[in-house]
C-alpha angles and dihedrals in degrees: 000000000000122000131187120215113239095188139020115265123195114201117251093188134036093250095055126100124241110226135177126207108277096025116140117227130194115220124188109205090205091062099053099093091098094053123096121232111289093021132093135192111236145164120229115237089206101049105016089230121138131212150108121309134173110264094214088063089068144058131202115273130201116259091235089065089073099046113124127210108232104173143344130230129200116205116208105180094158095079097038107037095042109039092160095053092129090064095053115108121253121236125203115231118179089345095307127108116241127185112231093214091060090051089050091049092051089050089049092051092049091048090051091048090051090050092050091048092052091046100048101028100039094124089058096042088063088070089071088070093055116108133214112261140195117210112196113195135182116228122261128263111310123212096244090056087065105030102026132240092305093059094119093056088057090058103045126095122218090269093050100259122142121244132171107256094176133018090246091061115091113267088235141355124238116251122254133173095244128065120293087244086082086077089069089071094033105037123187129231120278117240088259088053090055091050092047092052094050090047091056090050091051091049090052089050091052089053089049092238110176109220110192102166133029125196125183139188110246090247110115093231090057094048090049091049091051091048094052094042087055090049090054088049090048088235099111091109094044110040121050126209117248108210108214117184089197088073094063120121125271099289092217087075094060106113093210091054087229136093109262120246096249122199112269123242090253091052092049091050091048088053089056098255112150098240126170098233092185093061116110112206122236089217115034117213089252089064093063110101122205116243093006119186121259090247091053091050092050090048092049092049092049092051096047096049091050091049092048095050091046091052093049108057124177115277113274116258119260122246116292133267112030094020134098131218116269113263111256110242128228117244107220115205118188111196140126136301089270090054093069091065104029096049099040095045090054093045095047093043093243121152116254120240125236117277095257094055089042092056092048092050095047091055089064095057111101130209110293093011109164141205124188130204123193124202117240097200096179089057094036094233144097125245130198112238136163115297115251093248135039124259124264118245124184138160130242116263113203123212109274127214110185094197095055093042106037100033100036116126 
């Protein structure tokens, strides 16, 4: 494996490796038995030295970053393959004389270059076959799923301060200008929800999924899920979250019959969420209508997914000759259970179901359920395929009181 140093590390012990930010390090997974948790044994590409280094100071690098140029060859087939070039007839093109043998030699050289490229760069040339993808994901487990709608009352002291009444409650709540009661309509993730989200990110990283854009519903649980998925992907410092109100759930399902007072962009940034403050939403919050009809929700979802895919084109190709096309990035969309159907149906051109069937189907979608659409450029359409990682299944864990259980008569 190849790692890239994110920060400088100065050895504290004689067996540790000195690294500078940007250094490339080789790591052999088979030689890690002697390393403690959180540490790896690596060899510096820059110095050739070997030693222990903290794993969280690094990120995974592409193998091509460590390729070394050993020598260069120049192929001159014109003088060798065509010794009788002077006897070849000349042809006039646009009024100028051209020797056919030279044209053949140029073709031969280009053909040879193409053969060498395909031979030596075949792992990279496979990237040309990769397609742009859209990964639609439901948020992780939210606190009111576990503790009910009155979860906040369980966590407030007499003077209105938050405390952690159970280990699955968040250790703290982000600050916002309005009362903490706003969290009743915009609940955060549980601690298990945070862990689930990071686990999904790590699984995507293991599958080498390239996430280039991240969009989130304005709901706090969705923003938190996006943040922790990016942390698992080790992209939280590279890819910013675009908060798009158009991705919010079908507003008819809001118990309060009103649009929640979501945290503002400034409040999310102040709470250390990696928000793209330059992003301008396709659907401002003011455009969300309470108790909207099913047809309006489907229309909103269709419009927002088309605007997102239009705004996130495939990466531009690299310069010609010994270059390979840029790898298309995955667009990650973190929304709600309803998002998996409403967004993918619109993207793949599938007909929507009636509202009753839609509601029944949505109830079956678990936390962090995923759907994946892949672009078929040659057919100018999107197709639903298997997501790049498996789903997450876990069992319910009821509250446990040792006194009532162990000491009961």
